[in-house]
mmCIF file of C-alpha atoms in Angstrom:
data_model
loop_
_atom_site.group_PDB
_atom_site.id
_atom_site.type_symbol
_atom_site.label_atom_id
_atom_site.label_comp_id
_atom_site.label_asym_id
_atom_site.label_seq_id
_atom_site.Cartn_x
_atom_site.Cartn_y
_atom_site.Cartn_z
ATOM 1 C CA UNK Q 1 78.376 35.361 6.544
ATOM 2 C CA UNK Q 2 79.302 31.677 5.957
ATOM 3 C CA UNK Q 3 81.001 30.062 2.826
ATOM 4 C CA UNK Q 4 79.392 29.493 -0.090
ATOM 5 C CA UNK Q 5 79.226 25.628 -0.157
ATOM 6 C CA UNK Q 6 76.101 23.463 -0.520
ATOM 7 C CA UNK Q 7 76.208 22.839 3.000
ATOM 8 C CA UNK Q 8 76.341 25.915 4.594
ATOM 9 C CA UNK Q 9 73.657 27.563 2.452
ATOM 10 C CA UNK Q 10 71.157 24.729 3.467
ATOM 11 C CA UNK Q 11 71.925 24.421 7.002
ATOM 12 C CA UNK Q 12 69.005 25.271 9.637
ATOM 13 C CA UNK Q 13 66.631 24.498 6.654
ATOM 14 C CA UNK Q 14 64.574 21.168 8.071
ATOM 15 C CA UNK Q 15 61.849 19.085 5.759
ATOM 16 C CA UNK Q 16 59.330 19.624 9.117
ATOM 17 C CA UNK Q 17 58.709 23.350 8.901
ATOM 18 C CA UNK Q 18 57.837 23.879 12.735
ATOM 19 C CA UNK Q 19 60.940 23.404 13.290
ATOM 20 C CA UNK Q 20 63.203 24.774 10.734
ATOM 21 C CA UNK Q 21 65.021 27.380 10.038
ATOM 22 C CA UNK Q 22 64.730 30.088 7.391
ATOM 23 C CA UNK Q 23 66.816 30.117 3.705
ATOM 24 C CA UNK Q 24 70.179 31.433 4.612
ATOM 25 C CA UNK Q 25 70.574 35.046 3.973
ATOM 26 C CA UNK Q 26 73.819 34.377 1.486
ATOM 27 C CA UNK Q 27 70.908 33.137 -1.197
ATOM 28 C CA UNK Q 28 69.753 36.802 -1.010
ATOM 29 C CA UNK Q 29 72.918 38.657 -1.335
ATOM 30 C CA UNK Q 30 75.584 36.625 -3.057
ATOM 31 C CA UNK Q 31 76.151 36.894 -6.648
ATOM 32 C CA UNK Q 32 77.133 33.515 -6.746
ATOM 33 C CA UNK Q 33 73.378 32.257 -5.874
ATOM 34 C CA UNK Q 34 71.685 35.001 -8.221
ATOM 35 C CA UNK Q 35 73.379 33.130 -11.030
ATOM 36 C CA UNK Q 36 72.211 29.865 -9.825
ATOM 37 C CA UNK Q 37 68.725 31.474 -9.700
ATOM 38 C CA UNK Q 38 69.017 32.486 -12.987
ATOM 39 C CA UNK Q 39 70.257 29.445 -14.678
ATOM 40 C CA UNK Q 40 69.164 26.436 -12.587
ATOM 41 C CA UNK Q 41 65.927 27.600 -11.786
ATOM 42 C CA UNK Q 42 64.317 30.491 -14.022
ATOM 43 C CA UNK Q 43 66.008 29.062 -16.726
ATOM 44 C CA UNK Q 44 64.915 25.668 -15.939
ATOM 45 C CA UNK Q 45 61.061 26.621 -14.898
ATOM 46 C CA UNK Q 46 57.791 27.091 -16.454
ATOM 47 C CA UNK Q 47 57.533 30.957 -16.892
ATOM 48 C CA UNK Q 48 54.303 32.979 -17.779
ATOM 49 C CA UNK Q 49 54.627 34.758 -20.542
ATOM 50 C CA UNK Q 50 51.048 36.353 -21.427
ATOM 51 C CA UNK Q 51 47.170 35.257 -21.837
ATOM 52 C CA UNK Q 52 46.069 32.858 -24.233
ATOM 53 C CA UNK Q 53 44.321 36.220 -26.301
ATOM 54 C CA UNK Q 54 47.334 37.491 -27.140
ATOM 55 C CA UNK Q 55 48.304 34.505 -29.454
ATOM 56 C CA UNK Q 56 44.466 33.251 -30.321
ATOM 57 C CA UNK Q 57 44.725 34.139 -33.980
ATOM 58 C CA UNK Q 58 46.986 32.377 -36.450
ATOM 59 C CA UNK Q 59 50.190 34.699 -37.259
ATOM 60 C CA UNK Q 60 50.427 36.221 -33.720
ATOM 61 C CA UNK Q 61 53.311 36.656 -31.517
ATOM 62 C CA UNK Q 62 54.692 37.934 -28.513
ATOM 63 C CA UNK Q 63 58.443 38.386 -27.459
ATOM 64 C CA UNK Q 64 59.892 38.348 -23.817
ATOM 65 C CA UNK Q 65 63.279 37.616 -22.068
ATOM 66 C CA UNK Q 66 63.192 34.974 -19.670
ATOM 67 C CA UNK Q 67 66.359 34.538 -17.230
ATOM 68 C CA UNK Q 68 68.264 37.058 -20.159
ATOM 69 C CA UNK Q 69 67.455 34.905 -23.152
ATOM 70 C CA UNK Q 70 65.445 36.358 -25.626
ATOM 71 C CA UNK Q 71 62.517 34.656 -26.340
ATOM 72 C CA UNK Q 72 59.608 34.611 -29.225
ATOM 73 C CA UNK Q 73 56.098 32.796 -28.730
ATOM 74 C CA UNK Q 74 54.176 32.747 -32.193
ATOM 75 C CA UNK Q 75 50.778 30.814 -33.702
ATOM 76 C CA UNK Q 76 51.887 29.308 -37.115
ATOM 77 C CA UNK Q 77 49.200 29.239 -40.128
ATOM 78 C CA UNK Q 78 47.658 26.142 -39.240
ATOM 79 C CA UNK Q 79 47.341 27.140 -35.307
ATOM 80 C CA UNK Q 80 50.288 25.901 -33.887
ATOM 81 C CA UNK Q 81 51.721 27.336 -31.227
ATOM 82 C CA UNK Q 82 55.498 27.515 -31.197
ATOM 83 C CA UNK Q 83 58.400 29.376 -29.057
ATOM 84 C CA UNK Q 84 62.138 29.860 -30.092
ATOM 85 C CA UNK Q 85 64.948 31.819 -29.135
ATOM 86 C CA UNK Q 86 64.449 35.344 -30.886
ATOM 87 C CA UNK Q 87 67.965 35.124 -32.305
ATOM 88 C CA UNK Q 88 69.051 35.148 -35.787
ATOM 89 C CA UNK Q 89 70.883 31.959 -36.871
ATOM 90 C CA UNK Q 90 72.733 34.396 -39.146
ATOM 91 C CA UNK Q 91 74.730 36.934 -37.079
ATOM 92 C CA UNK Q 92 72.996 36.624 -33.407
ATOM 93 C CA UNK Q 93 70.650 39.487 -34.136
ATOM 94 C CA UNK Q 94 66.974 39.648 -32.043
ATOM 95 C CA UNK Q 95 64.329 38.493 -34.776
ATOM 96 C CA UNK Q 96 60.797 40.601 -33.539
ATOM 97 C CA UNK Q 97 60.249 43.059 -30.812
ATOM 98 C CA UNK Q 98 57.148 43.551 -29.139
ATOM 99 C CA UNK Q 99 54.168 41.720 -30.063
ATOM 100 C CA UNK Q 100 51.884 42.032 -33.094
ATOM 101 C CA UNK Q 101 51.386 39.781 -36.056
ATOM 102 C CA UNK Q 102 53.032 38.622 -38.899
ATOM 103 C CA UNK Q 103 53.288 35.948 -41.973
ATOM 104 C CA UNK Q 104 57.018 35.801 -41.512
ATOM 105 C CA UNK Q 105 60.013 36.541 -39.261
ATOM 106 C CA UNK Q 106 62.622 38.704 -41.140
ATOM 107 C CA UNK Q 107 65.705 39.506 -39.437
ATOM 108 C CA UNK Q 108 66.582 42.935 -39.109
ATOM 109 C CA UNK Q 109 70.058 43.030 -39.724
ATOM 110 C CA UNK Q 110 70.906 41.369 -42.870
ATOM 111 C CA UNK Q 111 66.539 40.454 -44.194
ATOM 112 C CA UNK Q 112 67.274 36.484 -43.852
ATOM 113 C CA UNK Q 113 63.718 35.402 -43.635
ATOM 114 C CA UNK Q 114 62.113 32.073 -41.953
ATOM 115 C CA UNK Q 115 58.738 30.665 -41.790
ATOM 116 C CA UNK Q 116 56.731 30.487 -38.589
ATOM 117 C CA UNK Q 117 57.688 27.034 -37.990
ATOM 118 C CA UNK Q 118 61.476 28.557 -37.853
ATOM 119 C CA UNK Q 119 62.655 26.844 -41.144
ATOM 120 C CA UNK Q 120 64.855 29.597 -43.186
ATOM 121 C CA UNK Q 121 63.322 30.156 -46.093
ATOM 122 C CA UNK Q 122 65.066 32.608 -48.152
ATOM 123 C CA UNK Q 123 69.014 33.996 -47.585
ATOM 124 C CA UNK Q 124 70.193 36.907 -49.720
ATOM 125 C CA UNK Q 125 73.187 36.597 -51.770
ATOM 126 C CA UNK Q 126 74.205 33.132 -50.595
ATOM 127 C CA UNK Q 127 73.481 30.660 -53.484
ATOM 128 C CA UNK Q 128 77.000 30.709 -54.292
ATOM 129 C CA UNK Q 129 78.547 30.037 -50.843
ATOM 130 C CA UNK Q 130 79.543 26.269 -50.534
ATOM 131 C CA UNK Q 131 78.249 24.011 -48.669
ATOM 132 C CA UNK Q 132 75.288 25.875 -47.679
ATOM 133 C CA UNK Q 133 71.587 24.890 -47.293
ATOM 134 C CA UNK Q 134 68.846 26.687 -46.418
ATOM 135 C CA UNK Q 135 66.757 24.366 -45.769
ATOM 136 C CA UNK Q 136 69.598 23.036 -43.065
ATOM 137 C CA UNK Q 137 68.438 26.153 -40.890
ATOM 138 C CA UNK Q 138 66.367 26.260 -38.048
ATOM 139 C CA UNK Q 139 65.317 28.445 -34.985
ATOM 140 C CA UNK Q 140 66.195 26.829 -31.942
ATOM 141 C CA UNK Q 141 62.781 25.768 -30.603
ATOM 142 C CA UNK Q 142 61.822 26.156 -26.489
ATOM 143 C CA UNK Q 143 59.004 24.650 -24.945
ATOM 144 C CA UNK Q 144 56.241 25.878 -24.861
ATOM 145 C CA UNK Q 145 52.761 25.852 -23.203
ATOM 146 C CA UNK Q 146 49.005 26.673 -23.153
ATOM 147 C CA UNK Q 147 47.768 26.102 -19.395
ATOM 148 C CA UNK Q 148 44.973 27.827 -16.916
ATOM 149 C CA UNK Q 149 44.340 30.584 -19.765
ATOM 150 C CA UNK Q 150 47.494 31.496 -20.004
ATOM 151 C CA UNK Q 151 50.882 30.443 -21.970
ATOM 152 C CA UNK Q 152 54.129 29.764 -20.558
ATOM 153 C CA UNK Q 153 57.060 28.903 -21.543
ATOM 154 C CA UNK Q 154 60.382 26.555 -20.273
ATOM 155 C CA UNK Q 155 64.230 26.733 -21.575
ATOM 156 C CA UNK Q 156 64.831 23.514 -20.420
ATOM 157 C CA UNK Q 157 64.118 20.519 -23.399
ATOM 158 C CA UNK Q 158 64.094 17.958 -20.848
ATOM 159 C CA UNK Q 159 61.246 19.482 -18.407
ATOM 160 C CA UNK Q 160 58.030 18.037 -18.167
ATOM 161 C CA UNK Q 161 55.162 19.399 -19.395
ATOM 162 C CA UNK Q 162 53.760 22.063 -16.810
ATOM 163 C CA UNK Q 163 50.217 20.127 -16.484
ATOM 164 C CA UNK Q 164 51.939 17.240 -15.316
ATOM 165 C CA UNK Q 165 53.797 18.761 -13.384
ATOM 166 C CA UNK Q 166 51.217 21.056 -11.238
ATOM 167 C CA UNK Q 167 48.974 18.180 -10.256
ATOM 168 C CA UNK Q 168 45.880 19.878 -9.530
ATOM 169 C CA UNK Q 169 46.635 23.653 -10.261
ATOM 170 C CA UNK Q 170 44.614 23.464 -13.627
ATOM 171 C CA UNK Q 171 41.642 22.036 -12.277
ATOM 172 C CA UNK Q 172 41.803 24.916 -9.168
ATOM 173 C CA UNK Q 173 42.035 27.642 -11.567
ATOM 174 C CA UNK Q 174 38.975 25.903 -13.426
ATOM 175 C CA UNK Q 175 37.132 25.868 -10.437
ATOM 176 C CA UNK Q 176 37.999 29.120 -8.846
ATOM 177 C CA UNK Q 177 37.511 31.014 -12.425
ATOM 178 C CA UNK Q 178 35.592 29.465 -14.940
ATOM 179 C CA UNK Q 179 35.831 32.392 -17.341
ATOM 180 C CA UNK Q 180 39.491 33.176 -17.095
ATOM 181 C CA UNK Q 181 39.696 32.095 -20.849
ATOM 182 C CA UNK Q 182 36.693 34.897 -21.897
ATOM 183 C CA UNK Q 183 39.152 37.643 -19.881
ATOM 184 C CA UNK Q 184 40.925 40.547 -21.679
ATOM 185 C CA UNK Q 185 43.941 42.751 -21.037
ATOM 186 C CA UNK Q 186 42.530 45.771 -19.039
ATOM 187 C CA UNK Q 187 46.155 47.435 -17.554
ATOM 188 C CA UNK Q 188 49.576 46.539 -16.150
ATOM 189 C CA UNK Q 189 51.599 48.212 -13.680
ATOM 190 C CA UNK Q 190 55.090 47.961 -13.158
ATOM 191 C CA UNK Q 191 58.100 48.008 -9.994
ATOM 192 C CA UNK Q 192 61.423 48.499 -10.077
ATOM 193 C CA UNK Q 193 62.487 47.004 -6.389
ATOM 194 C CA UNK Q 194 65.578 46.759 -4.501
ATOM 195 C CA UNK Q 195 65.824 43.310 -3.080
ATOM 196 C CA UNK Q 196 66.387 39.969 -3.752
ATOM 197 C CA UNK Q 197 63.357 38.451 -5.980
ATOM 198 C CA UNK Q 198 63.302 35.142 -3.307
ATOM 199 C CA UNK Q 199 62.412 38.167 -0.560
ATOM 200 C CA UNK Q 200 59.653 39.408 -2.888
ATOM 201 C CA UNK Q 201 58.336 35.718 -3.024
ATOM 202 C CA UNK Q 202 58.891 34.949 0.925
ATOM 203 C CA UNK Q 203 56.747 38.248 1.677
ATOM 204 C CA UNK Q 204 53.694 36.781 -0.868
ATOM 205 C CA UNK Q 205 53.878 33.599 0.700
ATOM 206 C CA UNK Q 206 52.840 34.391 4.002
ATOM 207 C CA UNK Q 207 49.708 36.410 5.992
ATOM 208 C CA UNK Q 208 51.666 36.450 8.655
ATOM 209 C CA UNK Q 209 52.662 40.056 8.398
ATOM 210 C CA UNK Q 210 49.537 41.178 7.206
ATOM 211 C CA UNK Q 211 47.614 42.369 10.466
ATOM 212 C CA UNK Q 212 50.558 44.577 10.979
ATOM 213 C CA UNK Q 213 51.999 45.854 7.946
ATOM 214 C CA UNK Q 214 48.698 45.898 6.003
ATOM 215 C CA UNK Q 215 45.556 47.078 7.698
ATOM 216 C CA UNK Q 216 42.903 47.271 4.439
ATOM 217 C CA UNK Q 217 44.110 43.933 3.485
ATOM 218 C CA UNK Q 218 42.893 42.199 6.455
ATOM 219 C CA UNK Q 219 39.272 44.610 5.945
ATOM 220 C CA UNK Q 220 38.998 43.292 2.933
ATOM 221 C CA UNK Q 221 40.086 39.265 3.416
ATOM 222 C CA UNK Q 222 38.279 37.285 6.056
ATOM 223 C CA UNK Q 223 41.728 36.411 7.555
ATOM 224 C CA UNK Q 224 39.645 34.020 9.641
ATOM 225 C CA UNK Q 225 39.180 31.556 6.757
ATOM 226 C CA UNK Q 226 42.446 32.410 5.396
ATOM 227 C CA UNK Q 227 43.581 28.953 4.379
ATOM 228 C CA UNK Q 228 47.328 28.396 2.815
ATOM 229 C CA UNK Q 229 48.529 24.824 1.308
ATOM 230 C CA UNK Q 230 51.454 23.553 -0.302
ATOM 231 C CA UNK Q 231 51.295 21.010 -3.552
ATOM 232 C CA UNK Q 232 54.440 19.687 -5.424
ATOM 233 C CA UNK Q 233 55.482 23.274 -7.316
ATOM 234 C CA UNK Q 234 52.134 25.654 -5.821
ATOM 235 C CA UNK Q 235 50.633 26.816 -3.081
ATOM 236 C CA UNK Q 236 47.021 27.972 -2.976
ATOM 237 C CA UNK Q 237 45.997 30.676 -0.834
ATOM 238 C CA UNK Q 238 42.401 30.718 -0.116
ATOM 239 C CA UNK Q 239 39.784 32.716 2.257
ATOM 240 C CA UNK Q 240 36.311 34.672 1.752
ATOM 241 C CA UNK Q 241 36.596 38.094 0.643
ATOM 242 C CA UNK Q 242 34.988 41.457 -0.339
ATOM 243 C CA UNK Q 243 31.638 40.322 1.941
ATOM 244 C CA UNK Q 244 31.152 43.315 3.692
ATOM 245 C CA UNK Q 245 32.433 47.005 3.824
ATOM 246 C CA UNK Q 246 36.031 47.392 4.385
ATOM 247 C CA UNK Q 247 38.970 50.216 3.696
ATOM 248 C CA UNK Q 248 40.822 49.061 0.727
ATOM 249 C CA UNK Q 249 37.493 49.418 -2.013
ATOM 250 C CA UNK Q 250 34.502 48.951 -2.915
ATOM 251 C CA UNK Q 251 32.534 45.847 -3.104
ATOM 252 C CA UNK Q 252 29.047 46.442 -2.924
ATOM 253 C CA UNK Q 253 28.464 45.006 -6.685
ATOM 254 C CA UNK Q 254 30.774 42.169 -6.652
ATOM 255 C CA UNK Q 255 30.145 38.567 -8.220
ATOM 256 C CA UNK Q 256 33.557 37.319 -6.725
ATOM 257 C CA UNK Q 257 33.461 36.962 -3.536
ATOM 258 C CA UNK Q 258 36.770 35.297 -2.453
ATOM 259 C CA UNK Q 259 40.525 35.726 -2.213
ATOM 260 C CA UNK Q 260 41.464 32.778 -4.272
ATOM 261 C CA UNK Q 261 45.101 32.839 -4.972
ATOM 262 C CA UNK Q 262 48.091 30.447 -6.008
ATOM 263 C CA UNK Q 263 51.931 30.785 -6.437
ATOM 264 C CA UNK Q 264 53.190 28.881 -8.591
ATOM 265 C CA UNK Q 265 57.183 27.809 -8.869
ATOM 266 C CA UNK Q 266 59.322 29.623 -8.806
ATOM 267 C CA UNK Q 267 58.030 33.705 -9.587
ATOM 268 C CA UNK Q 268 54.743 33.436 -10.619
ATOM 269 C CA UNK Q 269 51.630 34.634 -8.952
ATOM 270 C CA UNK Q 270 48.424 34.028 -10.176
ATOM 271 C CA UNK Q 271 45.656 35.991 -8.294
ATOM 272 C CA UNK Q 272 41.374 36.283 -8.401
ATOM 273 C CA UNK Q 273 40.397 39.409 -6.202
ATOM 274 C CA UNK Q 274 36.711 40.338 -5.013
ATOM 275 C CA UNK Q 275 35.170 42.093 -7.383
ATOM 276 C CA UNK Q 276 33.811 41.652 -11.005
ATOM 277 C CA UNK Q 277 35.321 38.252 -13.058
ATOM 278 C CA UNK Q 278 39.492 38.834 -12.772
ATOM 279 C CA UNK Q 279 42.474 37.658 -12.529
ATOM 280 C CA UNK Q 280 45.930 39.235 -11.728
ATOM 281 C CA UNK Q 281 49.003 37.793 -12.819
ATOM 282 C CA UNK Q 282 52.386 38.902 -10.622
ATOM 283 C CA UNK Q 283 55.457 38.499 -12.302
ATOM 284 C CA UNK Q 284 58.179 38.406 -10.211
ATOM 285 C CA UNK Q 285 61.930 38.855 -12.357
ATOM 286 C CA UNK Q 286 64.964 38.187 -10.633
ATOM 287 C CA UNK Q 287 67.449 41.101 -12.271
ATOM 288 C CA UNK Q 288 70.740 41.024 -9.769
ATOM 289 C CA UNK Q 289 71.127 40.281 -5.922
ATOM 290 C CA UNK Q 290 69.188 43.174 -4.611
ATOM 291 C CA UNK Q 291 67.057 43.995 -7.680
ATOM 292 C CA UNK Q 292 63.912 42.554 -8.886
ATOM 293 C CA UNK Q 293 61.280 43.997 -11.428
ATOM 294 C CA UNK Q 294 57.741 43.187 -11.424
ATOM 295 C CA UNK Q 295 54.496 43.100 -13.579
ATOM 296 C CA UNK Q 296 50.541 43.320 -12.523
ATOM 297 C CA UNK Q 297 48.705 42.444 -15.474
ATOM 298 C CA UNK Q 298 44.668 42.521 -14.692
ATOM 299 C CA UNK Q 299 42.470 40.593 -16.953
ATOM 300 C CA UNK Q 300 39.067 41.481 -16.920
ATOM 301 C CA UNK Q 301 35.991 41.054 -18.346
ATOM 302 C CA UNK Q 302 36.499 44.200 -20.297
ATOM 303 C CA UNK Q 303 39.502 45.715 -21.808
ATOM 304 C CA UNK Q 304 38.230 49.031 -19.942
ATOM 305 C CA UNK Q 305 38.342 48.751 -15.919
ATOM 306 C CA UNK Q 306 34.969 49.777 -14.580
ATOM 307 C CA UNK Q 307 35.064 52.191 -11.678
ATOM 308 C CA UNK Q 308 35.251 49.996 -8.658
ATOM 309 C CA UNK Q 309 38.307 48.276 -11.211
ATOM 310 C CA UNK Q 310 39.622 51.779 -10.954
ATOM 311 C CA UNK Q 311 39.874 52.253 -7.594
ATOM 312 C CA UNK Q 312 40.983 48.436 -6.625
ATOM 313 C CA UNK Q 313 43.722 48.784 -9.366
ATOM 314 C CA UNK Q 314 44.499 52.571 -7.440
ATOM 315 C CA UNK Q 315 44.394 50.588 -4.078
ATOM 316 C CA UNK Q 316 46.946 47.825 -5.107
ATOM 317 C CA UNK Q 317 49.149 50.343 -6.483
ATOM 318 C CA UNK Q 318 49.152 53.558 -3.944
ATOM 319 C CA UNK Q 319 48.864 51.160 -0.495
ATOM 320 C CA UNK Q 320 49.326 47.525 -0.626
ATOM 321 C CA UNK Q 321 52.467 47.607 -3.107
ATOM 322 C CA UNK Q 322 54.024 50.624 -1.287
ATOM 323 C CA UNK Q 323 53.395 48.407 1.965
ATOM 324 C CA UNK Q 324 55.097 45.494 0.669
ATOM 325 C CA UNK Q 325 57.679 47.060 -1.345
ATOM 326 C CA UNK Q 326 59.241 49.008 2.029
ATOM 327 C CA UNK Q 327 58.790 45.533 3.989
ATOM 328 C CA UNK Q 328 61.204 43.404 1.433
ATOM 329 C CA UNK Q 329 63.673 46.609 0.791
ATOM 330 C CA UNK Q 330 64.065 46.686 4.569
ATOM 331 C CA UNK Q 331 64.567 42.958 4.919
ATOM 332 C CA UNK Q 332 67.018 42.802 1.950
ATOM 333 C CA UNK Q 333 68.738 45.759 3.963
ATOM 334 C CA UNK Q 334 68.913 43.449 6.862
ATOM 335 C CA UNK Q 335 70.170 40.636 5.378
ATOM 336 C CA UNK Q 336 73.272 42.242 3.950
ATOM 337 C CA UNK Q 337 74.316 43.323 7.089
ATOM 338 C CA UNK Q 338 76.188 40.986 9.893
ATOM 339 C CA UNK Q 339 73.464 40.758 11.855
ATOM 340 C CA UNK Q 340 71.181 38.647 10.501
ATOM 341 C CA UNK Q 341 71.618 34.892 8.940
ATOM 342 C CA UNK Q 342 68.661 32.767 9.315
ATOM 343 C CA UNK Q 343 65.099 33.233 11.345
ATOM 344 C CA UNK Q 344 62.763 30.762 12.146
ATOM 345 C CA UNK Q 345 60.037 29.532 10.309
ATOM 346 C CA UNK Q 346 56.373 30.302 12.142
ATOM 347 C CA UNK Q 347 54.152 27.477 11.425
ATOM 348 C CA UNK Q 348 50.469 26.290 11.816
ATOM 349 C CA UNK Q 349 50.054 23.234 11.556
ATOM 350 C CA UNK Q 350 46.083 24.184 10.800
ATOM 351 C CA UNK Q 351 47.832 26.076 6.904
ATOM 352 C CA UNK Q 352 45.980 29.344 8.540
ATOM 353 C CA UNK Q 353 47.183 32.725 7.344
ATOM 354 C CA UNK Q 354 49.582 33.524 9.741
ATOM 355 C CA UNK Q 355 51.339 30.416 8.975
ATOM 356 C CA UNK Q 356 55.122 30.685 7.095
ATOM 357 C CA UNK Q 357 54.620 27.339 5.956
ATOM 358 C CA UNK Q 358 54.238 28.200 2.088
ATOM 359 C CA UNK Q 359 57.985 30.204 2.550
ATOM 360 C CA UNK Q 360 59.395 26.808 3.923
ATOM 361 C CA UNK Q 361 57.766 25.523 1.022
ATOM 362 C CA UNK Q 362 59.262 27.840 -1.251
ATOM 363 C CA UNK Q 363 63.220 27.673 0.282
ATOM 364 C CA UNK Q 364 62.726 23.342 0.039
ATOM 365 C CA UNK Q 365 62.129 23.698 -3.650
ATOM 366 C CA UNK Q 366 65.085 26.290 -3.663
ATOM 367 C CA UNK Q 367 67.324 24.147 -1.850
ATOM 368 C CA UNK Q 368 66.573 21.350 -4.484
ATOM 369 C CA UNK Q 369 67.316 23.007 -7.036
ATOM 370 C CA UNK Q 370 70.653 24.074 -5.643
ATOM 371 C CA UNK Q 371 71.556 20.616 -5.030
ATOM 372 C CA UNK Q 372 70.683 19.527 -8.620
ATOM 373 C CA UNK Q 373 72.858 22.508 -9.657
ATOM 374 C CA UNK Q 374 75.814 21.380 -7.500
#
């Protein structure tokens, strides 16, 4: 393995991707890098955090932890929507768990209590403490955003708003699902994997693997129209789907008829399947060197899958995720061994399917933010 200075760990790597190199395997197994992942780009991203239902009504909130910081979205009274870090300005304690609804946020530990604009409002036993005022305490506010149906959220005061910064992401999603507003929360599943979460984004990013490793896939996706291309921070992959009988399920009755999918920077998927009006969202959460969690959430157009939903949800989870989950394990096994430091980047110059061009993509923007963090 090479050192761990700037240069080494973006040598190979070329702006032309046919004929570059791949992102050096010490990004993938170094602790040093996972904790540049975590700070300089997680914790410096737009990250999804749920639909746009789930904090609709005035009062509602949801919590999450994004790159380890805890992290509370909430509607205020008047239908603002705020975020803050879910941390007690008191003694450090978490604020809310879960999600739910409520007229007030009341600290656990010792019952200060603070408005839902994050002003502290009341502090027991403290009017004779000097120097003190309540109304001098805030929750630390953190960006937040509604965009494509969906809110997300950013650590980092100084980023840009995420519809500037997509370009034309917003008006895609518009386009390739109209009604992903009117969607509800049907089910989630949920992966524990061991790899690197830059190998679980390098496998989504490319078809190129897909003829071999996944066989219904390529039934069910017209790989022949499979089209991939690469905007500022996403990359839309796009081909007709679910047009004919195939092995993965059923789509005799379905309304959507493509494979319209985007990734958006840096671990989040956003996916419309063939089938009745959907959308999937991937989450993809870095949690060490070789371990990375994920989320499927599938919004549909009823909170109750229908039986075709049944059996595509079934399908993702029994065959195409146990596909893909042995493919990045094995690589991540690879790339902690001597033998492997860099491969080459395949790329079509046409964006087909089998292109890699969306990884080289990917490792640029990683690179970037490597040199910002240097």
């Amino acid at each position: 393995m090479g050192s761990d200075t700037p240069v080494s760990i973006s040598s190979g790597w070329d702006p032309q991707p046919g004929r570059s190199m791949s992102l050096h395997a010490d990004a993938y197994t170094r602790r040093r890098w996972f904790d540049t992942d975590q700070r300089d780009i997680i914790g410096r991203s737009w990250q999804w955090i749920c639909h746009g239902e789930k904090l609709r009504e005035p009062q509602s909130y949801v919590t999450e932890s994004i790159a380890g910081m805890p992290i509370v979205a909430i509607r205020d009274a008047t239908g603002e929507l705020r975020a803050f870090y879910n941390v007690c300005k008191h003694r450090a304690h978490h604020l809310l768990d879960g999600e739910g609804t409520t007229s007030n946020i009341v600290c656990p530990y010792h019952a200060w209590s603070y408005d839902l604009q994050g002003q502290l409002k009341a502090a027991r036993h403290t009017g004779h403490l000097e120097n003190f005022d309540v109304s001098s305490v805030c929750l630390d506010q953190v960006q937040v955003e509604e965009f494509g149906g969906f809110v997300y959220v950013n650590l980092d005061p100084a980023a840009a708003p995420l519809s500037e910064q997509s370009g034309d992401l917003g008006a895609e999603i518009t386009h390739w699902a109209p009604d992903v507003e009117q969607l509800t929360f049907a089910h989630r599943l949920s992966y524990t994997i061991n790899s690197n979460w830059k190998n679980v984004v390098d496998n989504f990013l490319e078809c190129y693997h897909c003829h071999v490793a996944h066989k219904d896939f390529v039934s069910l996706v017209d790989m022949d129209t499979y089209k991939v291309t690469t905007h500022g921070i996403y990359s839309s992959h796009m081909a007709e789907a679910g047009k004919s009988d195939n092995t993965a399920y059923d789509v005799r009755d379905a309304t959507v008829t493509d494979h319209a999918v985007w990734w958006l920077w840096p671990n989040t998927c956003i996916m419309r399947y063939p089938g009745r009006g959907n959308m999937i969202i991937l989450k993809i959460i870095p949690a060490g060197p070789n371990l990375t969690y994920e989320t499927y959430d599938f919004f549909l157009e009823s909170a109750e899958p229908n039986d075709t939903e049944i059996e595509s949800i079934r399908y993702l989870d029994e065959v195409l995720q146990v596909e893909d989950i042995n493919l990045v394990e094995s690589v991540q096994r690879g790339m902690e061994t001597p033998a492997f430091t860099q491969g080459r980047i395949v790329n079509d110059p046409l964006g087909s399917g089998l292109s890699e061009h969306a990884l080289h993509h990917f490792h640029g923007l990683v690179l970037d933010a490597y040199g910002d963090a240097q």
